[in-house]
Amino acid sequence: MRIVAISNQKGGVGKTTTAVNLAAALAEQGRRVLLIDLDPQGNASTHLGVDIYRLETSIYDVLTRGVELSQVLQPTSWDGLVCAPSNIDLSSAEIEMVSAVGRETILKEALVRLERDLAEKELPALDFVVIDCPPSLGLLSINALAAAREILVPMQTEFFALQGMSKLMEVVEVVQQRINPSLRLAGIVACRMDTRTRLASEVLEDIAAHFPEILYETRIRQNVKLAEAPSYGQTVLEYAPESKGAEDYRQLAREYLGLPLVIEEEDEEDELEDEFEEEDDAAANDEVFEEEEEEELVIEANNGDLPSAG
Ligand SMILES: Nc1ncnc2c1ncn2[C@@H]1O[C@H](COP(=O)(O)OP(=O)(O)OP(=O)(O)O)[C@@H](O)[C@H]1O
Ligand SMILES: [Mg+2]
């Protein structure tokens, strides 16, 4: 069971989109996957089509009431993918967990019991557990890092992308030292990348310079299908299987699994479709092209207090 936490305390960088679509792309590869929604916003659960307003039990009960993970699992439209959902109930969990003994490892222990339970009942084991973290570094995120073997950090290729990374690396180090020595930084994924702007590629170069070797080769491009899919309760692989968004997340899954990457070969028809998609993406994008001079200033300003890979 390979457990990966998708974490970045910065909001709106693409954590949930990555957690859901990476999990689906792994399921599409025939793997058995559990997605744990650790965010009280419940976005990952909704994205997978779970009705979070009618849950009898959720990840909240696992963390605060000793309910077993196996009791909260919800099916999804993918055979190999189940979800441990969350909703607004989870927002009080951090306060409730504060006085619990071993509060940092509640999720880890629940996962150990789930794995044992599946084995005892001779049910197929899980290959992957993907944890969608909230945009904060509180007890919920610590539980994810304590349970995980790997942390994957989505970063938006925009101004301030690297801000806050030193704090995240500090927390990862403390968790490694005190709770989970086997935790490692699996990689950084550039998300929501507007490939047409110079700013995006300059920020990407910046990220690569600070985290050489762990920046994934796969880039998740800005793609309107990725933004539309959640409102249909579908992963992008179902909603728009041929879109750039689906392509990028399939590629990320391959890279994550250590499989060779698929080189894109475009024919004329594809190019035409891409143009239409790009128009949509441009419309969905608030800021389009900035003055180049301004961009350079922005990059310089962004080069302040930067972290190094942990
Ligand atoms: N590659 C992309 N192209 C277009 N839209 C995207 C892309 N990735 C994410 N989005 C959209 O951007 C918004 C933020 O993404 P997402 O919810 O995945 O970020 P997050 O880091 O999980 O946010 P939060 O910190 O609130 O949990 C969502 O509306 C999502 O649909
Ligand atoms: Mg999210």
PDB file of N, CA and C in Angstrom, residues 223-273:
ATOM      1  N   ASN A 223      -6.523  24.048 -18.121  1.00  0.00           N
ATOM      2  CA  ASN A 223      -7.473  23.430 -19.046  1.00  0.00           C
ATOM      3  C   ASN A 223      -8.881  23.535 -18.479  1.00  0.00           C
ATOM      4  N   VAL A 224      -9.751  24.132 -19.258  1.00  0.00           N
ATOM      5  CA  VAL A 224     -11.090  24.443 -18.759  1.00  0.00           C
ATOM      6  C   VAL A 224     -11.875  23.184 -18.387  1.00  0.00           C
ATOM      7  N   LYS A 225     -11.581  22.070 -19.018  1.00  0.00           N
ATOM      8  CA  LYS A 225     -12.289  20.815 -18.696  1.00  0.00           C
ATOM      9  C   LYS A 225     -12.014  20.389 -17.249  1.00  0.00           C
ATOM     10  N   LEU A 226     -10.813  20.691 -16.779  1.00  0.00           N
ATOM     11  CA  LEU A 226     -10.475  20.347 -15.393  1.00  0.00           C
ATOM     12  C   LEU A 226     -11.311  21.162 -14.411  1.00  0.00           C
ATOM     13  N   ALA A 227     -11.616  22.393 -14.787  1.00  0.00           N
ATOM     14  CA  ALA A 227     -12.415  23.253 -13.918  1.00  0.00           C
ATOM     15  C   ALA A 227     -13.901  22.910 -14.005  1.00  0.00           C
ATOM     16  N   GLU A 228     -14.324  22.379 -15.149  1.00  0.00           N
ATOM     17  CA  GLU A 228     -15.748  22.047 -15.326  1.00  0.00           C
ATOM     18  C   GLU A 228     -16.123  20.705 -14.703  1.00  0.00           C
ATOM     19  N   ALA A 229     -15.211  19.742 -14.780  1.00  0.00           N
ATOM     20  CA  ALA A 229     -15.525  18.365 -14.365  1.00  0.00           C
ATOM     21  C   ALA A 229     -16.135  18.245 -12.955  1.00  0.00           C
ATOM     22  N   PRO A 230     -15.605  18.979 -11.928  1.00  0.00           N
ATOM     23  CA  PRO A 230     -16.141  18.787 -10.575  1.00  0.00           C
ATOM     24  C   PRO A 230     -17.644  19.061 -10.473  1.00  0.00           C
ATOM     25  N   SER A 231     -18.150  20.005 -11.241  1.00  0.00           N
ATOM     26  CA  SER A 231     -19.566  20.342 -11.104  1.00  0.00           C
ATOM     27  C   SER A 231     -20.458  19.227 -11.650  1.00  0.00           C
ATOM     28  N   TYR A 232     -19.860  18.277 -12.389  1.00  0.00           N
ATOM     29  CA  TYR A 232     -20.622  17.114 -12.851  1.00  0.00           C
ATOM     30  C   TYR A 232     -20.351  15.888 -11.978  1.00  0.00           C
ATOM     31  N   GLY A 233     -19.591  16.090 -10.901  1.00  0.00           N
ATOM     32  CA  GLY A 233     -19.250  14.951 -10.045  1.00  0.00           C
ATOM     33  C   GLY A 233     -18.473  13.895 -10.799  1.00  0.00           C
ATOM     34  N   GLN A 234     -17.637  14.345 -11.718  1.00  0.00           N
ATOM     35  CA  GLN A 234     -16.864  13.406 -12.539  1.00  0.00           C
ATOM     36  C   GLN A 234     -15.393  13.796 -12.569  1.00  0.00           C
ATOM     37  N   THR A 235     -14.553  12.781 -12.662  1.00  0.00           N
ATOM     38  CA  THR A 235     -13.141  13.072 -12.884  1.00  0.00           C
ATOM     39  C   THR A 235     -12.997  13.513 -14.339  1.00  0.00           C
ATOM     40  N   VAL A 236     -11.891  14.148 -14.660  1.00  0.00           N
ATOM     41  CA  VAL A 236     -11.716  14.634 -16.028  1.00  0.00           C
ATOM     42  C   VAL A 236     -11.604  13.464 -17.009  1.00  0.00           C
ATOM     43  N   LEU A 237     -11.167  12.320 -16.505  1.00  0.00           N
ATOM     44  CA  LEU A 237     -11.012  11.156 -17.382  1.00  0.00           C
ATOM     45  C   LEU A 237     -12.365  10.654 -17.886  1.00  0.00           C
ATOM     46  N   GLU A 238     -13.429  10.924 -17.108  1.00  0.00           N
ATOM     47  CA  GLU A 238     -14.771  10.552 -17.553  1.00  0.00           C
ATOM     48  C   GLU A 238     -15.419  11.717 -18.295  1.00  0.00           C
ATOM     49  N   TYR A 239     -15.258  12.912 -17.758  1.00  0.00           N
ATOM     50  CA  TYR A 239     -15.940  14.082 -18.293  1.00  0.00           C
ATOM     51  C   TYR A 239     -15.419  14.473 -19.680  1.00  0.00           C
ATOM     52  N   ALA A 240     -14.114  14.447 -19.829  1.00  0.00           N
ATOM     53  CA  ALA A 240     -13.517  14.821 -21.121  1.00  0.00           C
ATOM     54  C   ALA A 240     -12.262  13.986 -21.340  1.00  0.00           C
ATOM     55  N   PRO A 241     -12.459  12.702 -21.669  1.00  0.00           N
ATOM     56  CA  PRO A 241     -11.330  11.766 -21.716  1.00  0.00           C
ATOM     57  C   PRO A 241     -10.237  12.126 -22.722  1.00  0.00           C
ATOM     58  N   GLU A 242     -10.598  12.938 -23.727  1.00  0.00           N
ATOM     59  CA  GLU A 242      -9.589  13.281 -24.738  1.00  0.00           C
ATOM     60  C   GLU A 242      -8.966  14.662 -24.500  1.00  0.00           C
ATOM     61  N   SER A 243      -9.368  15.321 -23.430  1.00  0.00           N
ATOM     62  CA  SER A 243      -8.886  16.693 -23.222  1.00  0.00           C
ATOM     63  C   SER A 243      -7.416  16.718 -22.796  1.00  0.00           C
ATOM     64  N   LYS A 244      -6.844  17.910 -22.852  1.00  0.00           N
ATOM     65  CA  LYS A 244      -5.461  18.076 -22.399  1.00  0.00           C
ATOM     66  C   LYS A 244      -5.352  17.760 -20.908  1.00  0.00           C
ATOM     67  N   GLY A 245      -6.413  18.101 -20.167  1.00  0.00           N
ATOM     68  CA  GLY A 245      -6.413  17.835 -18.726  1.00  0.00           C
ATOM     69  C   GLY A 245      -6.312  16.345 -18.441  1.00  0.00           C
ATOM     70  N   ALA A 246      -7.108  15.554 -19.174  1.00  0.00           N
ATOM     71  CA  ALA A 246      -7.069  14.099 -18.984  1.00  0.00           C
ATOM     72  C   ALA A 246      -5.702  13.554 -19.388  1.00  0.00           C
ATOM     73  N   GLU A 247      -5.194  14.071 -20.493  1.00  0.00           N
ATOM     74  CA  GLU A 247      -3.887  13.651 -20.995  1.00  0.00           C
ATOM     75  C   GLU A 247      -2.796  13.917 -19.949  1.00  0.00           C
ATOM     76  N   ASP A 248      -2.837  15.122 -19.375  1.00  0.00           N
ATOM     77  CA  ASP A 248      -1.802  15.503 -18.409  1.00  0.00           C
ATOM     78  C   ASP A 248      -1.852  14.627 -17.156  1.00  0.00           C
ATOM     79  N   TYR A 249      -3.062  14.354 -16.662  1.00  0.00           N
ATOM     80  CA  TYR A 249      -3.129  13.533 -15.445  1.00  0.00           C
ATOM     81  C   TYR A 249      -2.791  12.071 -15.716  1.00  0.00           C
ATOM     82  N   ARG A 250      -3.089  11.574 -16.934  1.00  0.00           N
ATOM     83  CA  ARG A 250      -2.653  10.216 -17.270  1.00  0.00           C
ATOM     84  C   ARG A 250      -1.120  10.167 -17.291  1.00  0.00           C
ATOM     85  N   GLN A 251      -0.548  11.219 -17.845  1.00  0.00           N
ATOM     86  CA  GLN A 251       0.909  11.301 -17.933  1.00  0.00           C
ATOM     87  C   GLN A 251       1.524  11.378 -16.532  1.00  0.00           C
ATOM     88  N   LEU A 252       0.891  12.152 -15.645  1.00  0.00           N
ATOM     89  CA  LEU A 252       1.405  12.277 -14.276  1.00  0.00           C
ATOM     90  C   LEU A 252       1.374  10.908 -13.588  1.00  0.00           C
ATOM     91  N   ALA A 253       0.284  10.169 -13.804  1.00  0.00           N
ATOM     92  CA  ALA A 253       0.179   8.830 -13.195  1.00  0.00           C
ATOM     93  C   ALA A 253       1.307   7.937 -13.709  1.00  0.00           C
ATOM     94  N   ARG A 254       1.594   8.020 -15.004  1.00  0.00           N
ATOM     95  CA  ARG A 254       2.680   7.206 -15.563  1.00  0.00           C
ATOM     96  C   ARG A 254       4.013   7.590 -14.928  1.00  0.00           C
ATOM     97  N   GLU A 255       4.236   8.895 -14.809  1.00  0.00           N
ATOM     98  CA  GLU A 255       5.512   9.342 -14.231  1.00  0.00           C
ATOM     99  C   GLU A 255       5.604   8.915 -12.766  1.00  0.00           C
ATOM    100  N   TYR A 256       4.492   9.032 -12.053  1.00  0.00           N
ATOM    101  CA  TYR A 256       4.453   8.644 -10.636  1.00  0.00           C
ATOM    102  C   TYR A 256       4.747   7.152 -10.472  1.00  0.00           C
ATOM    103  N   LEU A 257       4.246   6.357 -11.428  1.00  0.00           N
ATOM    104  CA  LEU A 257       4.454   4.907 -11.376  1.00  0.00           C
ATOM    105  C   LEU A 257       5.815   4.494 -11.935  1.00  0.00           C
ATOM    106  N   GLY A 258       6.545   5.475 -12.454  1.00  0.00           N
ATOM    107  CA  GLY A 258       7.862   5.159 -13.021  1.00  0.00           C
ATOM    108  C   GLY A 258       7.767   4.520 -14.395  1.00  0.00           C
ATOM    109  N   LEU A 259       6.627   4.699 -15.070  1.00  0.00           N
ATOM    110  CA  LEU A 259       6.473   4.149 -16.416  1.00  0.00           C
ATOM    111  C   LEU A 259       6.986   5.159 -17.442  1.00  0.00           C
ATOM    112  N   PRO A 260       7.373   4.690 -18.624  1.00  0.00           N
ATOM    113  CA  PRO A 260       7.845   5.646 -19.635  1.00  0.00           C
ATOM    114  C   PRO A 260       6.732   6.621 -20.026  1.00  0.00           C
ATOM    115  N   LEU A 261       7.108   7.859 -20.263  1.00  0.00           N
ATOM    116  CA  LEU A 261       6.118   8.870 -20.626  1.00  0.00           C
ATOM    117  C   LEU A 261       5.718   8.722 -22.082  1.00  0.00           C
ATOM    118  N   VAL A 262       4.481   9.121 -22.348  1.00  0.00           N
ATOM    119  CA  VAL A 262       3.982   9.042 -23.717  1.00  0.00           C
ATOM    120  C   VAL A 262       4.294  10.352 -24.417  1.00  0.00           C
ATOM    121  N   ILE A 263       4.993  10.275 -25.538  1.00  0.00           N
ATOM    122  CA  ILE A 263       5.297  11.499 -26.276  1.00  0.00           C
ATOM    123  C   ILE A 263       4.084  11.847 -27.130  1.00  0.00           C
ATOM    124  N   GLU A 264       3.656  13.088 -26.980  1.00  0.00           N
ATOM    125  CA  GLU A 264       2.483  13.541 -27.730  1.00  0.00           C
ATOM    126  C   GLU A 264       2.791  13.665 -29.214  1.00  0.00           C
ATOM    127  N   GLU A 265       1.971  13.028 -30.026  1.00  0.00           N
ATOM    128  CA  GLU A 265       2.118  13.235 -31.473  1.00  0.00           C
ATOM    129  C   GLU A 265       0.836  13.853 -31.969  1.00  0.00           C
ATOM    130  N   GLU A 266       0.900  15.092 -32.405  1.00  0.00           N
ATOM    131  CA  GLU A 266      -0.322  15.777 -32.804  1.00  0.00           C
ATOM    132  C   GLU A 266      -0.522  15.706 -34.312  1.00  0.00           C
ATOM    133  N   ASP A 267      -1.736  15.386 -34.752  1.00  0.00           N
ATOM    134  CA  ASP A 267      -2.022  15.547 -36.165  1.00  0.00           C
ATOM    135  C   ASP A 267      -2.828  16.839 -36.339  1.00  0.00           C
ATOM    136  N   GLU A 268      -3.151  17.153 -37.585  1.00  0.00           N
ATOM    137  CA  GLU A 268      -3.792  18.444 -37.846  1.00  0.00           C
ATOM    138  C   GLU A 268      -5.124  18.605 -37.112  1.00  0.00           C
ATOM    139  N   GLU A 269      -5.889  17.485 -37.055  1.00  0.00           N
ATOM    140  CA  GLU A 269      -7.202  17.544 -36.412  1.00  0.00           C
ATOM    141  C   GLU A 269      -7.051  17.904 -34.933  1.00  0.00           C
ATOM    142  N   ASP A 270      -6.058  17.246 -34.275  1.00  0.00           N
ATOM    143  CA  ASP A 270      -5.799  17.532 -32.869  1.00  0.00           C
ATOM    144  C   ASP A 270      -5.490  19.000 -32.662  1.00  0.00           C
ATOM    145  N   GLU A 271      -4.652  19.523 -33.570  1.00  0.00           N
ATOM    146  CA  GLU A 271      -4.239  20.914 -33.419  1.00  0.00           C
ATOM    147  C   GLU A 271      -5.429  21.848 -33.470  1.00  0.00           C
ATOM    148  N   LEU A 272      -6.378  21.512 -34.380  1.00  0.00           N
ATOM    149  CA  LEU A 272      -7.561  22.336 -34.520  1.00  0.00           C
ATOM    150  C   LEU A 272      -8.400  22.287 -33.232  1.00  0.00           C
ATOM    151  N   GLU A 273      -8.577  21.065 -32.699  1.00  0.00           N
ATOM    152  CA  GLU A 273      -9.332  20.912 -31.455  1.00  0.00           C
ATOM    153  C   GLU A 273      -8.662  21.679 -30.327  1.00  0.00           C
TER     154      GLU A 273
END
